[in-house]
Amino acid sequence: MKRLEQLYEGKAKIIYATENPDLVIQYFKDDATAFDGVKKGTIVDKGVINNQVSTKIFQYLEENGVKTHFVEQLSDREMLVKKLDIIMVEVVLRNVAAGSICKRLGIEEGKQLEPPTLEFFYKSDELHDPMINDSHIKTFNWATEKEVEILRAQGKKVNELMVAFFKQRGIRLVDFKLEFGRHKGEVLLGDEISPDGCRLWDMATGEKMDKDRFRFSLGNVEEKYQEVYNLVCGQGK
Ligand code: TMP
Ligand code: ASP
């Protein structure tokens, strides 16, 4: 499947058309941004790592009954996916307090959240992805009530599956963000699942292995992405 014209360029990926109108190619870049594009940089080979890690996780989720946009990995940086009409609602699942919930609610970082929380954010860099609720989604027609039910159910299911997946690999899944889209009447999980959109802590040492290393200039960014790659995609896994 060959790349045709560029349809869209985002902060971390470029979307290309293919000869099949139902399929597009996601090209993973090394560009990294944080704080809604305010901080910009490069994480060397991030695109290659995020493509492989996302492939492995999408395959695992599909095997466990989650419908995703994943079709196949085409090359180091290219993934063939179903073309989605993206739902403008980001779904964030949290198992451990970190990031914005600590600031917003005064919760101490590292606190186990039981049960895990699910939050909705409006996908808009300009507005800094504001937190929203079901009533906003309904009023502004971002998704139907049925779709919101699917976002909640799939978010919860993906969280349970991913907690187990990372635990087996010695990683604590702190939180992550999901995006969904419509395709031929179905709601599919889209985007990517990688250290860019997840908080991942080493279970043995508590060390951060995700984009927080870039956000907060903690150093060893490439090394930690590589470690996640090795644990997720390494031999015997
Ligand atoms: P937050 O603590 O900043 O709300 O982020 C929660 C999780 O969602 C964290 O794993 C990072 C991820 N995330 C993104 O992938 N993209 C975003 O734009 C934001 C705000 C968070
Ligand atoms: N993905 C967002 C950005 O680029 C926010 C973040 O990850 O911190 O800026």
XYZ file of N, CA and C and ligand atoms in Angstrom:
741
model
N 0.858 -1.200 0.000
C 0.000 0.000 0.000
C 0.893 1.250 0.000
N 0.733 2.099 -1.023
C 1.622 3.273 -1.160
C 0.993 4.541 -0.587
N 1.902 5.452 -0.154
C 1.466 6.756 0.329
C 1.059 7.634 -0.826
N -0.109 8.236 -0.771
C -0.504 9.237 -1.778
C -0.417 10.618 -1.102
N -1.362 11.503 -1.374
C -1.210 12.882 -0.874
C -1.361 12.979 0.651
N -0.678 14.009 1.191
C -0.789 14.274 2.625
C -2.166 14.859 2.914
N -2.859 14.295 3.913
C -4.192 14.787 4.256
C -4.145 15.729 5.447
N -3.164 15.471 6.346
C -3.157 16.213 7.615
C -1.794 16.049 8.270
N -1.294 17.107 8.878
C -0.084 16.962 9.690
C -0.369 17.391 11.112
N -0.177 16.473 12.045
C -0.365 16.780 13.459
C 0.990 17.004 14.116
N 0.997 17.037 15.457
C 2.243 17.339 16.171
C 3.220 16.161 16.118
N 2.685 14.954 16.126
C 3.569 13.776 16.166
C 3.419 12.860 14.953
N 2.379 13.081 14.146
C 2.149 12.181 13.015
C 1.661 12.949 11.785
N 1.877 12.304 10.621
C 1.317 12.834 9.371
C 0.371 11.762 8.829
N -0.753 12.200 8.295
C -1.723 11.258 7.728
C -1.704 11.396 6.201
N -1.531 10.274 5.520
C -1.517 10.238 4.054
C -2.687 9.415 3.530
N -3.185 9.818 2.373
C -4.214 9.038 1.684
C -3.562 7.788 1.079
N -4.395 6.807 0.747
C -3.933 5.634 -0.009
C -4.889 5.463 -1.183
N -4.661 4.445 -2.011
C -5.602 4.277 -3.126
C -6.961 3.786 -2.654
N -7.027 3.304 -1.415
C -8.303 2.866 -0.841
C -8.884 4.012 0.003
N -10.043 4.549 -0.370
C -10.596 5.698 0.358
C -10.922 5.414 1.828
N -11.022 4.132 2.200
C -11.335 3.773 3.593
C -10.094 3.651 4.465
N -8.917 3.696 3.837
C -7.679 3.467 4.598
C -6.725 4.651 4.461
N -6.000 4.954 5.520
C -4.964 6.002 5.466
C -3.689 5.462 6.128
N -2.582 6.166 5.865
C -1.314 5.785 6.481
C -0.957 6.824 7.542
N -0.641 6.333 8.738
C -0.136 7.202 9.815
C 1.382 7.106 9.749
N 2.046 8.244 9.578
C 3.505 8.289 9.567
C 3.953 8.907 10.889
N 4.771 8.171 11.646
C 5.185 8.605 12.989
C 6.471 9.420 12.923
N 6.396 10.666 13.393
C 7.559 11.565 13.379
C 8.332 11.469 14.701
N 9.521 12.080 14.700
C 10.305 12.170 15.942
C 9.993 13.463 16.703
N 9.174 14.326 16.114
C 8.851 15.608 16.754
C 8.121 15.367 18.073
N 8.533 16.113 19.070
C 7.857 16.012 20.368
C 7.409 17.410 20.782
N 6.196 17.476 21.322
C 5.721 18.751 21.865
C 5.151 18.493 23.251
N 5.072 19.545 24.014
C 4.430 19.428 25.328
C 3.728 20.735 25.637
N 2.806 20.670 26.581
C 2.046 21.847 27.014
C 1.356 22.493 25.811
N 0.689 21.638 25.021
C -0.080 22.076 23.849
C 0.789 22.802 22.832
N 1.941 22.256 22.584
C 2.803 22.772 21.527
C 3.735 23.888 21.970
N 3.681 24.304 23.224
C 4.531 25.403 23.703
C 5.994 24.959 23.732
N 6.247 23.760 24.217
C 7.607 23.215 24.226
C 7.751 22.294 23.022
N 8.826 22.513 22.243
C 9.030 21.708 21.031
C 10.416 21.093 21.064
N 10.545 19.892 20.521
C 11.851 19.255 20.448
C 11.786 17.998 19.611
N 12.844 17.207 19.697
C 12.922 15.949 18.952
C 13.329 14.858 19.926
N 12.707 13.723 19.800
C 13.153 12.537 20.539
C 13.604 11.560 19.455
N 14.917 11.338 19.376
C 15.478 10.578 18.253
C 14.893 9.166 18.226
N 14.361 8.806 17.054
C 13.760 7.483 16.808
C 12.452 7.228 17.559
N 11.890 8.275 18.142
C 10.588 8.129 18.805
C 9.528 7.577 17.848
N 9.570 8.072 16.593
C 8.564 7.637 15.618
C 8.606 6.140 15.391
N 9.816 5.621 15.297
C 9.984 4.175 15.062
C 9.479 3.399 16.275
N 9.869 3.861 17.457
C 9.458 3.175 18.694
C 7.937 3.238 18.874
N 7.368 4.432 18.702
C 5.921 4.565 18.929
C 5.102 3.748 17.924
N 5.609 3.618 16.707
C 4.915 2.799 15.709
C 4.913 1.327 16.139
N 6.068 0.827 16.586
C 6.144 -0.598 16.987
C 5.334 -0.847 18.270
N 5.470 0.067 19.231
C 4.761 -0.121 20.505
C 3.250 -0.068 20.264
N 2.811 0.910 19.462
C 1.374 1.023 19.160
C 0.881 -0.222 18.424
N 1.677 -0.711 17.489
C 1.289 -1.911 16.739
C 1.059 -3.068 17.694
N 2.028 -3.290 18.585
C 1.946 -4.409 19.536
C 0.693 -4.273 20.418
N 0.424 -3.043 20.883
C -0.714 -2.861 21.794
C -2.042 -2.948 21.046
N -2.111 -2.364 19.852
C -3.360 -2.494 19.069
C -3.651 -3.969 18.777
N -2.615 -4.738 18.439
C -2.830 -6.170 18.157
C -3.345 -6.886 19.401
N -2.737 -6.567 20.545
C -3.158 -7.179 21.810
C -4.612 -6.798 22.127
N -4.967 -5.535 21.940
C -6.332 -5.100 22.237
C -7.327 -5.776 21.301
N -6.987 -5.839 20.008
C -7.864 -6.513 19.023
C -8.084 -7.977 19.419
N -7.007 -8.651 19.818
C -7.113 -10.063 20.240
C -8.059 -10.203 21.420
N -8.200 -9.114 22.180
C -9.052 -9.160 23.368
C -10.389 -8.437 23.169
N -10.785 -8.287 21.924
C -12.137 -7.822 21.625
C -12.345 -6.316 21.550
N -11.248 -5.537 21.503
C -11.393 -4.077 21.353
C -11.260 -3.745 19.870
N -12.235 -3.004 19.342
C -12.174 -2.634 17.923
C -11.323 -1.386 17.745
N -10.288 -1.492 16.931
C -9.377 -0.364 16.721
C -9.267 -0.061 15.228
N -8.588 1.046 14.922
C -8.400 1.412 13.513
C -7.216 0.675 12.881
N -6.479 -0.101 13.660
C -5.250 -0.738 13.180
C -5.527 -1.752 12.070
N -4.760 -1.668 10.990
C -4.839 -2.682 9.922
C -3.526 -3.455 9.873
N -2.415 -2.764 9.610
C -1.107 -3.431 9.650
C 0.021 -2.414 9.720
N 1.161 -2.888 10.195
C 2.361 -2.050 10.194
C 2.988 -2.200 8.817
N 3.293 -1.061 8.169
C 3.815 -1.126 6.798
C 5.335 -0.995 6.759
N 5.886 -0.200 7.663
C 7.335 0.023 7.687
C 7.684 0.540 9.072
N 8.959 0.896 9.259
C 9.411 1.415 10.552
C 8.533 2.528 11.107
N 8.134 3.433 10.205
C 7.405 4.619 10.667
C 5.983 4.709 10.135
N 5.555 3.690 9.395
C 4.224 3.777 8.772
C 3.293 2.672 9.270
N 2.059 3.091 9.577
C 1.019 2.149 9.991
C -0.211 2.385 9.112
N -0.750 1.293 8.562
C -1.982 1.390 7.777
C -3.162 1.294 8.738
N -4.061 2.271 8.652
C -5.211 2.291 9.573
C -6.490 2.638 8.815
N -7.619 2.306 9.440
C -8.910 2.686 8.865
C -9.090 4.187 9.030
N -9.661 4.812 8.012
C -9.872 6.269 8.075
C -11.027 6.575 9.029
N -10.768 7.434 9.991
C -11.786 7.737 11.006
C -12.287 9.164 10.886
N -13.539 9.319 11.269
C -14.076 10.647 11.533
C -13.856 10.829 13.042
N -12.802 11.587 13.405
C -12.351 11.639 14.806
C -13.396 12.302 15.711
N -13.679 11.666 16.831
C -14.541 12.250 17.865
C -13.659 13.209 18.669
N -14.120 14.440 18.832
C -13.258 15.494 19.407
C -13.150 15.420 20.934
N -13.357 14.234 21.474
C -13.319 14.045 22.923
C -12.161 13.104 23.269
N -11.228 13.582 24.090
C -10.120 12.729 24.537
C -10.565 12.030 25.819
N -10.272 10.741 25.909
C -10.676 9.949 27.075
C -9.414 9.624 27.876
N -9.368 10.089 29.115
C -8.188 9.850 29.955
C -8.569 8.914 31.104
N -7.801 7.844 31.246
C -7.975 6.886 32.341
C -6.811 7.054 33.303
N -7.115 7.033 34.597
C -6.045 7.201 35.597
C -6.139 6.119 36.660
N -5.013 5.446 36.878
C -4.897 4.440 37.942
C -4.134 4.986 39.142
N -3.298 5.969 38.876
C -2.438 6.568 39.899
C -2.458 8.073 39.639
N -2.470 8.867 40.696
C -2.512 10.324 40.505
C -1.177 10.850 39.976
N -1.252 11.633 38.902
C -0.077 12.299 38.324
C -0.611 13.382 37.391
N 0.244 14.326 37.049
C -0.138 15.326 36.051
C -1.262 16.225 36.502
N -2.208 16.477 35.573
C -3.182 17.544 35.803
C -4.118 17.285 36.980
N -4.385 16.009 37.286
C -5.335 15.740 38.388
C -4.733 16.177 39.729
N -3.417 16.124 39.836
C -2.758 16.525 41.090
C -2.958 18.021 41.317
N -2.751 18.796 40.221
C -2.920 20.252 40.320
C -4.381 20.615 40.553
N -5.253 19.995 39.744
C -6.668 20.359 39.751
C -7.327 20.071 41.085
N -7.016 18.902 41.668
C -7.735 18.469 42.869
C -6.855 18.409 44.111
N -5.601 18.840 43.964
C -4.708 18.836 45.128
C -4.374 17.443 45.621
N -4.287 16.495 44.709
C -3.980 15.102 45.083
C -2.467 14.895 44.993
N -1.948 14.132 45.910
C -0.503 13.861 45.950
C -0.111 12.910 44.817
N 0.976 13.226 44.101
C 1.425 12.352 43.006
C 1.744 10.966 43.568
N 1.309 9.928 42.866
C 1.620 8.554 43.279
C 0.489 7.885 44.039
N -0.543 8.646 44.391
C -1.676 8.037 45.117
C -2.426 7.077 44.193
N -2.642 5.860 44.666
C -3.395 4.865 43.893
C -4.852 5.311 43.819
N -5.456 5.278 42.661
C -6.843 5.723 42.500
C -7.738 4.491 42.361
N -8.593 4.295 43.317
C -9.445 3.102 43.335
C -10.883 3.497 43.574
N -11.831 3.297 42.640
C -11.554 2.749 41.312
C -10.829 3.767 40.432
N -10.258 3.312 39.314
C -9.611 4.240 38.378
C -10.601 5.299 37.910
N -10.112 6.491 37.584
C -11.020 7.528 37.101
C -10.996 7.592 35.581
N -12.111 8.071 35.040
C -12.209 8.318 33.599
C -12.628 9.771 33.431
N -11.882 10.499 32.606
C -12.184 11.926 32.392
C -12.284 12.202 30.900
N -13.101 13.195 30.559
C -13.210 13.636 29.168
C -12.585 15.020 29.020
N -11.863 15.212 27.916
C -11.294 16.527 27.588
C -11.684 16.863 26.152
N -11.885 18.155 25.895
C -12.186 18.596 24.532
C -10.865 18.765 23.786
N -10.770 18.090 22.633
C -9.505 18.063 21.871
C -9.294 19.396 21.156
N -8.618 20.330 21.843
C -8.343 21.633 21.256
C -7.104 22.239 21.907
N -5.995 22.245 21.158
C -4.749 22.831 21.679
C -4.951 24.294 22.045
N -5.677 25.011 21.147
C -5.922 26.443 21.367
C -6.514 26.710 22.744
N -7.441 25.826 23.142
C -8.135 25.994 24.430
C -7.448 25.202 25.542
N -6.314 24.581 25.220
C -5.557 23.752 26.170
C -6.367 22.557 26.665
N -7.020 21.875 25.730
C -7.772 20.642 26.038
C -8.570 20.751 27.345
N -9.567 21.623 27.400
C -10.308 21.764 28.667
C -11.076 20.501 29.043
N -11.207 20.293 30.349
C -11.975 19.155 30.839
C -13.455 19.418 30.571
N -14.176 18.389 30.145
C -15.607 18.533 29.842
C -16.364 17.358 30.468
N -17.702 17.457 30.469
C -18.498 16.325 30.975
C -19.538 15.896 29.937
N -20.302 14.876 30.278
C -21.298 14.310 29.350
C -22.259 15.370 28.834
N -22.607 16.299 29.722
C -23.584 17.306 29.342
C -23.026 18.244 28.264
N -21.743 18.610 28.365
C -21.127 19.418 27.301
C -21.108 18.639 25.983
N -20.784 17.364 26.084
C -20.664 16.544 24.863
C -22.012 16.505 24.144
N -23.081 16.414 24.939
C -24.432 16.348 24.375
C -24.834 17.702 23.788
N -24.674 18.756 24.590
C -25.097 20.095 24.158
C -24.371 20.539 22.889
N -23.073 20.272 22.825
C -22.300 20.753 21.678
C -22.170 19.716 20.562
N -22.924 18.603 20.723
C -22.976 17.580 19.669
C -21.614 17.001 19.298
N -20.749 16.833 20.285
C -19.444 16.235 19.981
C -19.571 14.718 19.817
N -20.563 14.141 20.471
C -20.833 12.708 20.314
C -22.251 12.454 20.798
N -22.841 11.337 20.338
C -24.189 10.991 20.780
C -24.101 10.309 22.151
N -25.264 10.176 22.795
C -25.282 9.507 24.107
C -24.779 8.070 24.002
N -25.170 7.428 22.898
C -24.728 6.042 22.645
C -23.203 5.988 22.518
N -22.658 6.959 21.803
C -21.193 6.987 21.624
C -20.480 7.235 22.959
N -21.048 8.110 23.787
C -20.435 8.380 25.098
C -20.390 7.092 25.929
N -21.484 6.314 25.835
C -21.518 5.019 26.540
C -20.383 4.125 26.057
N -20.167 4.133 24.742
C -19.087 3.304 24.164
C -17.722 3.808 24.644
N -17.530 5.130 24.664
C -16.252 5.687 25.115
C -15.962 5.244 26.549
N -16.985 5.285 27.391
C -16.792 4.879 28.798
C -16.474 3.392 28.903
N -17.284 2.580 28.218
C -17.107 1.121 28.330
C -15.768 0.692 27.735
N -15.430 1.248 26.566
C -14.170 0.859 25.927
C -12.978 1.397 26.716
N -13.116 2.608 27.250
C -12.036 3.190 28.063
C -11.720 2.289 29.252
N -12.773 1.840 29.923
C -12.608 0.981 31.106
C -11.968 -0.356 30.710
N -12.466 -0.916 29.612
C -11.953 -2.213 29.166
C -10.473 -2.108 28.744
N -10.158 -1.067 27.967
C -8.769 -0.873 27.519
C -7.865 -0.685 28.738
N -8.349 0.043 29.738
C -7.529 0.240 30.935
C -7.219 -1.096 31.612
N -8.246 -1.924 31.801
C -8.026 -3.217 32.470
C -7.019 -4.054 31.687
N -7.198 -4.080 30.370
C -6.283 -4.877 29.531
C -4.863 -4.319 29.581
N -4.752 -3.003 29.510
C -3.403 -2.402 29.458
C -2.689 -2.470 30.796
N -3.424 -2.351 31.905
C -2.787 -2.491 33.225
C -2.116 -3.870 33.298
N -2.848 -4.911 32.881
C -2.314 -6.283 32.928
C -1.129 -6.441 31.984
N -1.250 -5.870 30.795
C -0.189 -5.961 29.771
C 1.120 -5.362 30.295
N 1.034 -4.161 30.860
C 2.260 -3.490 31.315
C 2.791 -4.133 32.602
N 1.880 -4.601 33.454
C 2.306 -5.233 34.715
C 3.201 -6.443 34.425
N 2.795 -7.226 33.440
C 3.588 -8.405 33.028
C 4.993 -8.014 32.604
N 5.153 -6.779 32.192
C 6.443 -6.289 31.693
C 7.164 -5.397 32.697
N 6.675 -5.398 33.930
C 7.360 -4.637 34.987
C 7.090 -3.140 34.957
N 6.005 -2.768 34.301
C 5.687 -1.330 34.171
C 4.342 -1.024 34.842
N 4.306 0.059 35.606
C 3.062 0.511 36.236
C 2.387 1.505 35.294
N 1.170 1.164 34.875
C 0.421 2.063 33.985
C -0.282 3.095 34.854
N 0.246 4.305 34.855
C -0.265 5.378 35.725
C -1.531 5.987 35.129
N -1.429 6.439 33.875
C -2.587 7.013 33.180
C -2.318 7.003 31.685
N -3.337 7.303 30.918
C -3.167 7.396 29.460
C -4.374 8.069 28.837
N -4.161 8.496 27.598
C -5.214 9.195 26.841
C -5.584 8.370 25.599
N -6.880 8.253 25.342
C -7.346 7.539 24.139
C -8.138 8.490 23.250
N -8.083 8.210 21.944
C -8.949 8.927 21.004
C -9.725 7.896 20.195
N -10.957 8.229 19.893
C -11.823 7.329 19.141
C -12.345 8.039 17.899
N -12.832 7.243 16.934
C -13.425 7.840 15.742
C -14.467 6.923 15.134
N -15.238 7.494 14.232
C -16.306 6.733 13.570
C -15.802 6.190 12.242
N -16.202 4.942 11.963
C -15.841 4.319 10.690
C -16.953 3.350 10.322
N -17.636 3.611 9.203
C -18.717 2.727 8.727
C -19.689 2.334 9.847
N -20.128 3.320 10.607
C -21.156 3.069 11.623
C -20.642 2.499 12.935
N -19.318 2.307 13.025
C -18.756 1.771 14.270
C -17.877 2.821 14.939
N -17.699 2.690 16.260
C -16.740 3.543 16.969
C -15.476 2.710 17.197
N -14.350 3.194 16.648
C -13.085 2.458 16.750
C -12.088 3.269 17.563
N -11.210 2.563 18.281
C -10.096 3.214 18.969
C -9.082 3.648 17.914
N -8.630 4.908 18.008
C -7.727 5.431 16.980
C -6.398 5.897 17.535
N -5.757 6.812 16.801
C -4.522 7.478 17.240
C -3.404 6.454 17.488
N -2.681 6.600 18.590
C -1.563 5.712 18.914
C -1.595 5.400 20.400
N -0.911 4.337 20.794
C -0.767 4.037 22.222
C 0.714 3.827 22.457
N 1.334 4.817 23.092
C 2.790 4.837 23.174
C 3.208 5.651 24.394
N 4.499 5.715 24.683
C 4.944 6.525 25.833
C 4.654 8.017 25.671
N 4.212 8.448 24.482
C 3.815 9.851 24.303
C 2.495 10.149 25.026
N 1.597 9.192 25.032
C 0.240 9.444 25.555
C -0.092 8.625 26.783
N 0.923 7.980 27.375
C 0.715 7.181 28.591
C 1.742 7.641 29.624
N 1.408 7.534 30.898
C 2.454 7.655 31.930
C 2.804 6.240 32.365
N 4.085 5.935 32.281
C 4.574 4.587 32.562
C 5.708 4.691 33.569
N 5.554 4.025 34.698
C 6.597 4.070 35.735
C 7.190 2.677 35.912
N 8.507 2.641 36.057
C 9.204 1.388 36.319
C 8.714 0.843 37.664
N 8.201 -0.396 37.674
C 7.623 -0.943 38.919
C 8.672 -1.143 39.997
N 9.897 -1.414 39.581
C 10.948 -1.686 40.568
C 11.505 -0.391 41.162
N 11.711 0.612 40.316
C 12.420 1.818 40.772
C 11.526 3.050 40.880
N 10.352 2.999 40.276
C 9.460 4.168 40.254
C 9.856 5.204 39.206
N 10.912 4.910 38.447
C 11.375 5.883 37.444
C 10.345 6.098 36.337
N 10.277 7.331 35.851
C 9.347 7.669 34.764
C 9.943 7.226 33.431
N 9.116 6.581 32.591
C 9.607 6.026 31.322
C 8.813 6.581 30.145
N 8.294 7.796 30.263
C 7.355 8.306 29.261
C 7.650 9.762 28.951
N 6.710 10.413 28.275
C 6.952 11.781 27.802
C 7.153 12.799 28.927
N 6.828 12.463 30.162
C 7.139 13.387 31.267
C 8.646 13.666 31.320
N 9.479 12.748 30.846
C 10.933 12.988 30.844
C 11.268 14.156 29.927
N 10.518 14.248 28.805
C 10.692 15.371 27.877
C 10.008 16.618 28.426
N 8.754 16.463 28.886
C 8.005 17.630 29.389
C 8.805 18.382 30.445
N 9.373 17.639 31.381
C 10.021 18.269 32.540
C 11.543 18.173 32.494
N 12.092 17.934 31.287
C 13.555 17.891 31.074
C 14.264 17.030 32.119
N 13.810 15.783 32.238
C 14.380 14.881 33.249
C 15.609 14.131 32.731
N 15.891 14.259 31.430
C 17.065 13.577 30.852
C 16.759 12.133 30.466
N 17.718 11.503 29.753
C 17.592 10.086 29.319
C 16.271 9.776 28.622
N 15.774 10.710 27.823
C 14.467 10.508 27.194
C 14.534 9.318 26.232
N 15.497 9.361 25.300
C 15.613 8.293 24.300
C 15.823 6.933 24.963
N 16.664 6.904 26.007
C 16.969 5.630 26.687
C 15.701 5.016 27.271
N 14.873 5.848 27.869
C 13.665 5.318 28.513
C 12.628 4.869 27.476
N 12.511 5.612 26.360
C 11.607 5.160 25.286
C 12.092 3.806 24.759
N 13.415 3.683 24.597
C 13.994 2.433 24.109
C 13.702 1.285 25.087
N 13.778 1.587 26.392
C 13.491 0.556 27.405
C 12.042 0.085 27.299
N 11.131 1.048 27.108
C 9.717 0.670 26.957
C 9.576 -0.218 25.724
N 10.234 0.186 24.633
C 10.190 -0.622 23.404
C 10.684 -2.041 23.685
N 11.828 -2.157 24.359
C 12.395 -3.485 24.635
C 11.434 -4.332 25.464
N 10.815 -3.713 26.480
C 9.922 -4.469 27.355
C 8.623 -4.859 26.641
N 8.140 -3.965 25.761
C 6.859 -4.230 25.080
C 7.054 -5.142 23.862
N 8.098 -4.888 23.099
C 8.265 -5.594 21.820
C 9.413 -6.597 21.842
N 10.132 -6.670 22.951
C 11.327 -7.527 23.002
C 10.992 -8.993 22.837
N 12.039 -9.768 22.630
C 11.865 -11.203 22.388
C 11.207 -11.860 23.594
N 10.411 -12.862 23.309
C 9.776 -13.635 24.374
C 8.533 -12.971 24.944
N 8.223 -11.744 24.436
C 7.024 -11.076 24.943
C 5.874 -11.275 23.959
P -2.754 15.100 32.139
O -2.326 14.624 33.492
O -1.888 16.187 31.595
O -4.212 15.427 32.096
O -2.542 13.868 31.144
C -3.140 12.616 31.351
C -2.592 11.601 30.363
O -2.971 11.924 29.043
C -1.076 11.516 30.323
O -0.712 10.152 30.194
C -0.663 12.268 29.109
C -1.839 12.125 28.216
N -2.064 13.321 27.403
C -1.876 13.278 26.038
O -1.513 12.247 25.497
N -2.126 14.392 25.312
C -2.529 15.542 25.861
O -2.745 16.524 25.149
C -2.700 15.596 27.284
C -3.142 16.847 27.954
C -2.470 14.462 28.007
N 0.278 16.471 23.472
C 0.206 17.789 24.013
C 1.210 18.686 23.343
O 1.828 18.603 22.575
C 0.294 17.885 25.486
C 1.329 17.094 26.183
O 1.594 15.979 25.832
O 1.861 17.595 27.188
O 1.562 19.676 23.452
